[in-house]
Amino acid sequence: MYHMLPYSYRPQAHYTRAQHGEFQNLIERFVNKILRETDIVDADNVDGRKLFNSMDTFFSYGLLTADGTYWRFIRQFLPKAEQKMLKAECGNANDRFLSIGWLKTSFNKGTLHFMLLALTNQINKIYLNKYYHINSCLRNNGLLEAVTELMDRLNTVQFAFYVRNFQLGFLIMILLFQTSRQLREEPIPAAVVEPYVVQVSSRAAARQRKLTEKEASQEVVPNVIPTEIPSILTQAIDQDVLLDELVRNRHNRLNTELYDASRVEEIDEDGEASTSVVEEKLEDVMTKKMSCAHMESMDPDGIEQILASVEPEEPDMPEFNLADGEYQMSQGDVLHLAINVFEKSSEKIIECFKVLENFHSDCIKLRYFVMTNYNVYVFKYRYKTHSGSPGKTTNLSSEGFFIPVVRMAHDRIKAIKISIDNLSFMLEANENGFSHFIENVERDDKSVFTYTAALAGLECGAHLINSLIQVVEHSSRQLSERAEVDDHIGYMCMLQPNLEKQLSRTIDIRSAALSFWYEQSYAEREQSMTTKSGYLFKTSVGTWMKGSEEADQRYCMIVGNCLHVFLDSNCKSEDVVINLSTSTLHNMGRVTFQLRGPEGQFEFESSAQEDYAEWMAVLGQIMENKATPQYMTPCLTVLLEGSIAVVQEGEKFWADGFLRLLNEIPGDSFQQVIVVHPPKDKDSFFANRAPALCLVTADQSIHYFFLRFTKELERFTNSVEVTFGLKHQKLDEQMMQTPIGKTIHNTCCLAKNLWPI
């Protein structure tokens, strides 16, 4: 029987999507900004650098070699003469450097648009298939056409990304200047308006006469442009004429400013200029005028400087409001999975979630549940170590590797079973079974017929189940029959009878939550209150400390059996952690004590005698009565009509319904309901503190229920309030000054790493 899922918090999953829509928008934004530029766009232009590196990413993304060397592909479209010229310009460079060199030259000469136009030709698709993956940018026809149009709009912009060697770049510019002198227009002399009232001074007249005689004595070829220039030649010299025009305008402007300045100088009686006109050399003029392209700052690492200023990074990913438990893979991760793991080349990732395996055991595992339009994958994640990367990996992300575990084809999913409040789910396979991976090699030996995982949240569970149902029903595969959806009816048929058998009575299940449960007795409460925090002056043993001004002031906090030393009271940067269970305490003076342990030997000095006595008392009590590590039990917390039952499901609960009752807490014994939220400051020491619901009972014991998400904490708290009629309190600064607040705060600090991140 097919049952509709009762909870739906987000729209249905879109099983088709544009691959690179945001990347196209990113390039378009850079182009629109550069079109507003009125000066030459070079490596010091922020938008120019970003556009340069975005286009480098555009050509690099999806290369089958995965090394960013698209020169091997581009050279298929370049004449051999141009290839040799580019190699000579770049010197003894590798293919990656030649790729950057070609892109630089294409921007400067304005030929990038024509190259992209050639790639849109259907005849050239054979080269794309040879060098690029099907999910690459260049093989996305819509993206390629859009980027081609954007590059066409840049034909009015002058780019100046120069070669890495200054001497080579300068010589090339000199050659361009000399070869184009025949084609320059005759410079227009600076306009001088003779005043009608003021008589031109003899000094000014002498200066003007000297300049005129000097210009007439210069032996230069007249700068007269031919009346007709062939169209091909016009395109070839367009860049050179533009650069020469900049130099010529500067020279004319300097002469005009020089003459205008001479009119305000004092009149010289002898009619001769007191200062001589300094003629600028060609190199000086070009260096100054082309400073907009920053030729004078070019060094042997010019192109590396372009890359270093804005590293070839992935396009900015759109910022989505991810639901609890949802995960967004980077484009690099998606590409590596598409090339190395996915079954089909046209397979697309739709959504990805972080799920938990073996929740009710001591070996909880974090897995990545990835849904595509053909399959459902389960990946585990392995962080990189200093010893090196694993021999076979599927993904080269910055921090670790995605390793496949299970592949569940849509046509093999027989049933989707859901637990109460969508906390967990089970996928059941047909007679073909699910494929699994051994050392990254896929095996299909029909040994995996079920997959079970938990979300530990109603909202995120509903989101995952909704998405999974939509993906399977609208699969790209040809499904022979639809998957059966069991909306926790079968689960309740096993949970309720077995729980009634354990409690020996009929029950009414109101709600449930997956949590870590911990019961703290009154004696343990007293021990947990043995804590202290404050500033101390710290120094390592062996450093002579004459006074507090020569030591480092640190904020110290005792949490459980450890002394945490922070740089300041924000508790963001940790200096050292000293395990008090394995350390010894020594009195070194009036206000100084020493801790010796495996972490080292440290001396601490207090600012007052009273504060010193408190530290010694707390440290001595902890070291004398070493607290045993608290065991947080993963369990299913079931809210009944008059109590809370804490149970653990068996490993084969979905088959036999076996569970064990850990505890039952009567509702009439509750005195206080205290809610602990994680801090808003994610850099704080307590940032990973799990959300917790704390129930204070009549015997002064405290029951802690650590939940995975804040929304799940709010949902379960509301259910407790409605069922037992108790208003909850939040753990704030004021409550932390009370004994109960201090106890809860210290216990929650110890449980800050319960849930896998």
Short mmCIF file of C-alpha atoms in Angstrom, two decimals, residues 38-368:
data_model
loop_
_atom_site.label_atom_id
_atom_site.label_comp_id
_atom_site.label_asym_id
_atom_site.label_seq_id
_atom_site.Cartn_x
_atom_site.Cartn_y
_atom_site.Cartn_z
CA THR A 38 37.74 53.79 -19.19
CA ASP A 39 41.38 52.80 -18.83
CA ILE A 40 43.49 49.85 -19.89
CA VAL A 41 42.57 46.66 -18.01
CA ASP A 42 45.69 44.95 -16.68
CA ALA A 43 46.78 42.60 -13.91
CA ASP A 44 46.25 45.28 -11.25
CA ASN A 45 42.59 45.62 -12.13
CA VAL A 46 40.63 43.50 -9.65
CA ASP A 47 37.80 42.66 -12.04
CA GLY A 48 40.32 42.01 -14.81
CA ARG A 49 42.18 39.49 -12.68
CA LYS A 50 38.95 37.77 -11.68
CA LEU A 51 37.79 37.57 -15.29
CA PHE A 52 41.20 36.23 -16.37
CA ASN A 53 41.14 33.49 -13.76
CA SER A 54 37.46 32.73 -14.38
CA MET A 55 38.25 32.10 -18.05
CA ASP A 56 41.23 29.99 -16.99
CA THR A 57 38.83 27.95 -14.86
CA PHE A 58 36.41 27.84 -17.80
CA PHE A 59 39.02 26.15 -20.01
CA SER A 60 40.46 24.00 -17.18
CA TYR A 61 37.20 22.66 -15.76
CA GLY A 62 36.53 19.11 -16.90
CA LEU A 63 39.86 18.35 -18.57
CA LEU A 64 40.41 14.63 -18.67
CA THR A 65 43.99 15.21 -17.58
CA ALA A 66 42.75 17.22 -14.56
CA ASP A 67 45.94 19.34 -14.54
CA GLY A 68 44.69 22.57 -16.11
CA THR A 69 46.87 22.19 -19.26
CA TYR A 70 44.39 23.13 -21.96
CA TRP A 71 47.31 24.19 -24.22
CA ARG A 72 47.31 20.68 -25.70
CA PHE A 73 43.75 21.25 -26.80
CA ILE A 74 44.10 24.88 -27.91
CA ARG A 75 47.15 24.25 -30.09
CA GLN A 76 44.98 22.10 -32.36
CA PHE A 77 43.44 25.36 -33.62
CA LEU A 78 46.61 27.50 -33.85
CA PRO A 79 48.99 27.74 -36.84
CA LYS A 80 52.43 26.33 -36.23
CA ALA A 81 54.01 29.74 -36.64
CA GLU A 82 51.86 31.17 -33.88
CA GLN A 83 52.63 28.20 -31.65
CA LYS A 84 56.35 28.78 -32.09
CA MET A 85 55.99 32.49 -31.39
CA LEU A 86 54.09 31.78 -28.19
CA LYS A 87 56.66 29.22 -27.07
CA ALA A 88 59.45 31.70 -27.79
CA GLU A 89 57.62 34.37 -25.83
CA CYS A 90 57.05 32.14 -22.81
CA GLY A 91 60.54 30.70 -22.91
CA ASN A 92 61.26 27.24 -21.57
CA ALA A 93 57.80 26.73 -20.09
CA ASN A 94 55.60 23.74 -19.42
CA ASP A 95 52.15 23.17 -20.89
CA ARG A 96 50.42 24.83 -17.95
CA PHE A 97 52.43 28.00 -18.44
CA LEU A 98 51.74 27.91 -22.17
CA SER A 99 48.04 27.64 -21.39
CA ILE A 100 48.20 30.83 -19.33
CA GLY A 101 50.40 32.47 -21.97
CA TRP A 102 47.91 31.74 -24.73
CA LEU A 103 45.01 33.06 -22.64
CA LYS A 104 46.99 36.23 -21.90
CA THR A 105 47.76 36.77 -25.58
CA SER A 106 44.14 36.12 -26.56
CA PHE A 107 42.93 38.82 -24.17
CA ASN A 108 45.54 41.31 -25.35
CA LYS A 109 44.94 40.76 -29.07
CA GLY A 110 41.17 40.36 -28.76
CA THR A 111 41.17 36.93 -30.42
CA LEU A 112 39.53 35.02 -27.58
CA HIS A 113 36.08 35.58 -29.07
CA PHE A 114 37.12 34.05 -32.41
CA MET A 115 38.59 30.99 -30.69
CA LEU A 116 35.35 30.42 -28.77
CA LEU A 117 33.42 30.96 -31.99
CA ALA A 118 35.45 28.20 -33.61
CA LEU A 119 34.71 25.85 -30.72
CA THR A 120 30.97 26.27 -31.24
CA ASN A 121 31.38 24.82 -34.74
CA GLN A 122 30.00 21.30 -34.90
CA ILE A 123 33.04 20.10 -36.86
CA ASN A 124 35.35 20.86 -33.94
CA LYS A 125 33.32 18.86 -31.40
CA ILE A 126 35.58 15.86 -32.02
CA TYR A 127 38.42 17.68 -30.28
CA LEU A 128 36.21 18.49 -27.29
CA ASN A 129 35.28 14.83 -26.90
CA LYS A 130 38.95 13.90 -26.97
CA TYR A 131 40.14 16.30 -24.28
CA TYR A 132 37.11 17.14 -22.09
CA HIS A 133 34.63 15.25 -19.96
CA ILE A 134 30.96 15.43 -20.86
CA ASN A 135 30.25 17.54 -17.75
CA SER A 136 32.91 20.14 -18.56
CA CYS A 137 32.17 23.80 -19.27
CA LEU A 138 33.22 23.65 -22.92
CA ARG A 139 30.92 20.74 -23.69
CA ASN A 140 27.95 22.58 -22.23
CA ASN A 141 26.64 24.13 -25.46
CA GLY A 142 24.48 26.71 -23.73
CA LEU A 143 27.30 27.90 -21.51
CA LEU A 144 29.77 27.98 -24.40
CA GLU A 145 27.47 30.12 -26.53
CA ALA A 146 26.77 32.49 -23.66
CA VAL A 147 30.47 32.96 -22.84
CA THR A 148 31.25 33.47 -26.54
CA GLU A 149 28.71 36.27 -26.68
CA LEU A 150 30.14 37.85 -23.53
CA MET A 151 33.67 37.81 -24.94
CA ASP A 152 32.35 39.46 -28.11
CA ARG A 153 31.14 42.37 -26.01
CA LEU A 154 34.70 42.97 -24.80
CA ASN A 155 36.05 43.90 -28.25
CA THR A 156 36.09 47.58 -27.22
CA VAL A 157 38.19 46.94 -24.10
CA GLN A 158 41.98 47.11 -24.21
CA PHE A 159 43.64 44.42 -22.09
CA ALA A 160 47.31 44.53 -21.12
CA PHE A 161 48.37 41.25 -19.50
CA TYR A 162 52.10 41.21 -20.31
CA VAL A 163 54.70 38.46 -20.44
CA ARG A 164 56.64 37.55 -17.35
CA ASN A 165 60.01 38.88 -18.49
CA PHE A 166 60.27 42.66 -18.35
CA GLN A 167 63.12 42.91 -20.80
CA LEU A 168 61.36 40.71 -23.33
CA GLY A 169 58.09 42.58 -22.88
CA PHE A 170 59.84 45.91 -23.24
CA LEU A 171 61.69 44.86 -26.39
CA ILE A 172 58.45 43.65 -27.91
CA MET A 173 56.84 46.99 -27.18
CA ILE A 174 59.80 48.82 -28.75
CA LEU A 175 59.50 46.68 -31.87
CA LEU A 176 55.79 47.31 -32.05
CA PHE A 177 56.40 51.02 -31.68
CA GLN A 178 59.05 51.11 -34.41
CA THR A 179 57.16 48.93 -36.88
CA SER A 180 54.04 51.01 -36.58
CA ARG A 181 55.62 54.45 -36.92
CA GLN A 182 54.86 54.46 -40.61
CA LEU A 183 51.19 54.06 -39.85
CA ARG A 184 50.74 56.74 -37.18
CA GLU A 185 48.79 59.83 -37.90
CA GLU A 186 50.57 63.12 -37.90
CA PRO A 187 50.40 64.50 -34.37
CA ILE A 188 48.29 67.56 -33.95
CA PRO A 189 50.37 70.39 -32.47
CA ALA A 190 49.28 71.83 -29.22
CA ALA A 191 46.89 74.72 -29.71
CA VAL A 192 48.22 78.05 -28.46
CA VAL A 193 45.82 80.96 -28.24
CA GLU A 194 47.59 84.32 -28.41
CA PRO A 195 46.10 86.78 -26.00
CA TYR A 196 44.87 90.11 -27.34
CA VAL A 197 45.82 92.18 -24.31
CA VAL A 198 48.87 90.58 -22.78
CA GLN A 199 52.03 90.80 -24.83
CA VAL A 200 54.00 87.57 -25.21
CA SER A 201 57.22 87.90 -23.25
CA SER A 202 60.59 87.68 -24.93
CA ARG A 203 61.42 84.70 -22.76
CA ALA A 204 58.31 82.83 -23.87
CA ALA A 205 58.99 83.71 -27.49
CA ALA A 206 62.56 82.43 -27.23
CA ARG A 207 61.35 79.21 -25.68
CA GLN A 208 58.78 78.67 -28.42
CA ARG A 209 61.38 79.50 -31.12
CA LYS A 210 63.80 76.98 -29.62
CA LEU A 211 61.16 74.24 -29.57
CA THR A 212 60.15 74.96 -33.16
CA GLU A 213 63.75 74.85 -34.40
CA LYS A 214 64.38 71.60 -32.55
CA GLU A 215 61.33 69.89 -33.99
CA ALA A 216 62.27 71.06 -37.49
CA SER A 217 65.81 69.66 -37.11
CA GLN A 218 64.62 66.16 -36.16
CA GLU A 219 65.09 63.65 -38.92
CA VAL A 220 62.04 61.46 -38.64
CA VAL A 221 59.74 59.86 -41.10
CA PRO A 222 56.53 61.89 -41.38
CA ASN A 223 53.79 60.33 -39.35
CA VAL A 224 51.27 60.19 -42.15
CA ILE A 225 48.83 57.30 -42.36
CA PRO A 226 47.99 56.05 -45.87
CA THR A 227 44.59 56.95 -47.23
CA GLU A 228 43.55 53.32 -47.59
CA ILE A 229 44.67 50.40 -45.50
CA PRO A 230 43.68 46.84 -46.26
CA SER A 231 41.19 45.46 -43.78
CA ILE A 232 43.47 42.60 -42.73
CA LEU A 233 46.35 44.98 -42.09
CA THR A 234 44.07 47.29 -40.13
CA GLN A 235 43.13 44.48 -37.78
CA ALA A 236 46.75 43.45 -37.40
CA ILE A 237 48.02 46.89 -36.40
CA ASP A 238 45.04 47.96 -34.36
CA GLN A 239 46.79 47.15 -31.09
CA ASP A 240 50.03 48.84 -32.13
CA VAL A 241 48.36 52.01 -33.33
CA LEU A 242 46.46 52.24 -30.07
CA LEU A 243 49.61 51.96 -27.97
CA ASP A 244 51.45 54.49 -30.13
CA GLU A 245 48.52 56.86 -29.91
CA LEU A 246 48.80 56.78 -26.13
CA VAL A 247 52.50 57.68 -26.32
CA ARG A 248 51.91 60.45 -28.85
CA ASN A 249 49.11 62.03 -26.83
CA ARG A 250 51.31 62.09 -23.76
CA HIS A 251 54.12 63.77 -25.70
CA ASN A 252 51.76 66.45 -27.02
CA ARG A 253 50.29 67.02 -23.60
CA LEU A 254 53.72 67.47 -22.06
CA ASN A 255 54.66 70.10 -24.65
CA THR A 256 51.39 71.98 -24.10
CA GLU A 257 51.77 71.96 -20.33
CA LEU A 258 55.38 73.09 -20.70
CA TYR A 259 54.39 76.09 -22.81
CA ASP A 260 51.50 77.06 -20.52
CA ALA A 261 53.79 76.94 -17.52
CA SER A 262 56.28 79.23 -19.21
CA ARG A 263 53.67 81.99 -19.49
CA VAL A 264 53.47 82.45 -15.75
CA GLU A 265 57.21 82.53 -15.18
CA GLU A 266 59.04 85.78 -14.56
CA ILE A 267 60.11 87.72 -17.65
CA ASP A 268 63.78 87.33 -18.41
CA GLU A 269 65.43 90.60 -19.50
CA ASP A 270 67.85 88.99 -21.92
CA GLY A 271 65.02 87.16 -23.72
CA GLU A 272 66.57 83.74 -23.18
CA ALA A 273 65.09 80.93 -21.15
CA SER A 274 66.80 80.43 -17.83
CA THR A 275 66.04 76.71 -17.83
CA SER A 276 66.58 74.29 -20.65
CA VAL A 277 63.91 72.03 -22.01
CA VAL A 278 64.54 68.43 -20.97
CA GLU A 279 63.65 66.05 -23.76
CA GLU A 280 62.31 62.74 -22.61
CA LYS A 281 63.70 59.64 -24.17
CA LEU A 282 61.45 57.11 -25.85
CA GLU A 283 62.00 54.60 -23.05
CA ASP A 284 61.01 57.16 -20.41
CA VAL A 285 57.90 58.20 -22.29
CA MET A 286 56.77 54.62 -22.76
CA THR A 287 57.54 53.66 -19.18
CA LYS A 288 55.53 56.58 -17.83
CA LYS A 289 52.68 56.41 -20.31
CA MET A 290 52.31 52.67 -20.10
CA SER A 291 52.30 52.84 -16.32
CA CYS A 292 48.58 52.20 -16.60
CA ALA A 293 49.62 48.73 -17.73
CA HIS A 294 52.35 48.77 -15.05
CA MET A 295 55.19 47.79 -17.34
CA GLU A 296 57.69 49.21 -14.91
CA SER A 297 56.51 46.78 -12.21
CA MET A 298 56.82 43.70 -14.36
CA ASP A 299 59.22 41.12 -13.03
CA PRO A 300 60.35 37.65 -14.16
CA ASP A 301 57.24 36.18 -12.52
CA GLY A 302 54.67 38.31 -14.32
CA ILE A 303 52.19 35.60 -15.24
CA GLU A 304 52.73 33.84 -11.93
CA GLN A 305 51.88 37.17 -10.34
CA ILE A 306 48.59 37.18 -12.21
CA LEU A 307 47.83 33.71 -10.92
CA ALA A 308 49.01 34.47 -7.39
CA SER A 309 47.01 37.68 -7.12
CA VAL A 310 43.79 35.77 -7.74
CA GLU A 311 44.35 32.04 -7.61
CA PRO A 312 42.52 29.92 -10.19
CA GLU A 313 39.62 29.19 -7.95
CA GLU A 314 36.31 27.53 -8.49
CA PRO A 315 33.38 29.79 -9.37
CA ASP A 316 31.54 31.15 -6.39
CA MET A 317 28.94 28.62 -5.44
CA PRO A 318 25.45 29.99 -4.87
CA GLU A 319 24.52 30.34 -1.23
CA PHE A 320 21.58 28.07 -0.53
CA ASN A 321 19.67 27.83 2.71
CA LEU A 322 20.64 24.24 3.37
CA ALA A 323 18.32 22.24 5.56
CA ASP A 324 19.57 20.41 8.62
CA GLY A 325 21.63 17.44 7.54
CA GLU A 326 21.87 18.61 3.93
CA TYR A 327 25.30 18.90 2.32
CA GLN A 328 26.45 20.79 -0.76
CA MET A 329 29.39 19.36 -2.69
CA SER A 330 31.84 21.62 -4.46
CA GLN A 331 32.11 21.58 -8.23
CA GLY A 332 35.48 19.86 -7.99
CA ASP A 333 34.00 17.09 -5.87
CA VAL A 334 31.09 16.65 -8.27
CA LEU A 335 33.38 16.48 -11.29
CA HIS A 336 35.68 13.85 -9.77
CA LEU A 337 32.73 11.73 -8.72
CA ALA A 338 31.21 12.07 -12.20
CA ILE A 339 34.45 10.95 -13.86
CA ASN A 340 35.59 8.22 -11.47
CA VAL A 341 32.55 6.82 -9.66
CA PHE A 342 29.23 7.52 -11.34
CA GLU A 343 27.85 4.73 -13.46
CA LYS A 344 26.68 6.89 -16.38
CA SER A 345 28.33 9.90 -17.99
CA SER A 346 25.07 11.88 -17.90
CA GLU A 347 24.51 11.27 -14.19
CA LYS A 348 23.78 14.43 -12.19
CA ILE A 349 23.77 14.99 -8.44
CA ILE A 350 20.39 16.15 -7.17
CA GLU A 351 20.82 16.33 -3.39
CA CYS A 352 23.25 15.16 -0.74
CA PHE A 353 22.70 14.50 2.98
CA LYS A 354 24.82 13.57 5.97
CA VAL A 355 23.36 10.43 7.54
CA LEU A 356 24.36 8.23 10.48
CA GLU A 357 24.91 4.48 10.36
CA ASN A 358 24.77 2.12 13.37
CA PHE A 359 23.36 4.84 15.61
CA HIS A 360 22.42 2.53 18.51
CA SER A 361 25.89 0.97 18.68
CA ASP A 362 29.24 2.22 19.91
CA CYS A 363 30.57 2.71 16.36
CA ILE A 364 28.41 5.46 14.90
CA LYS A 365 29.56 6.30 11.37
CA LEU A 366 28.97 9.45 9.36
CA ARG A 367 28.09 8.82 5.72
CA TYR A 368 27.22 10.97 2.71
#
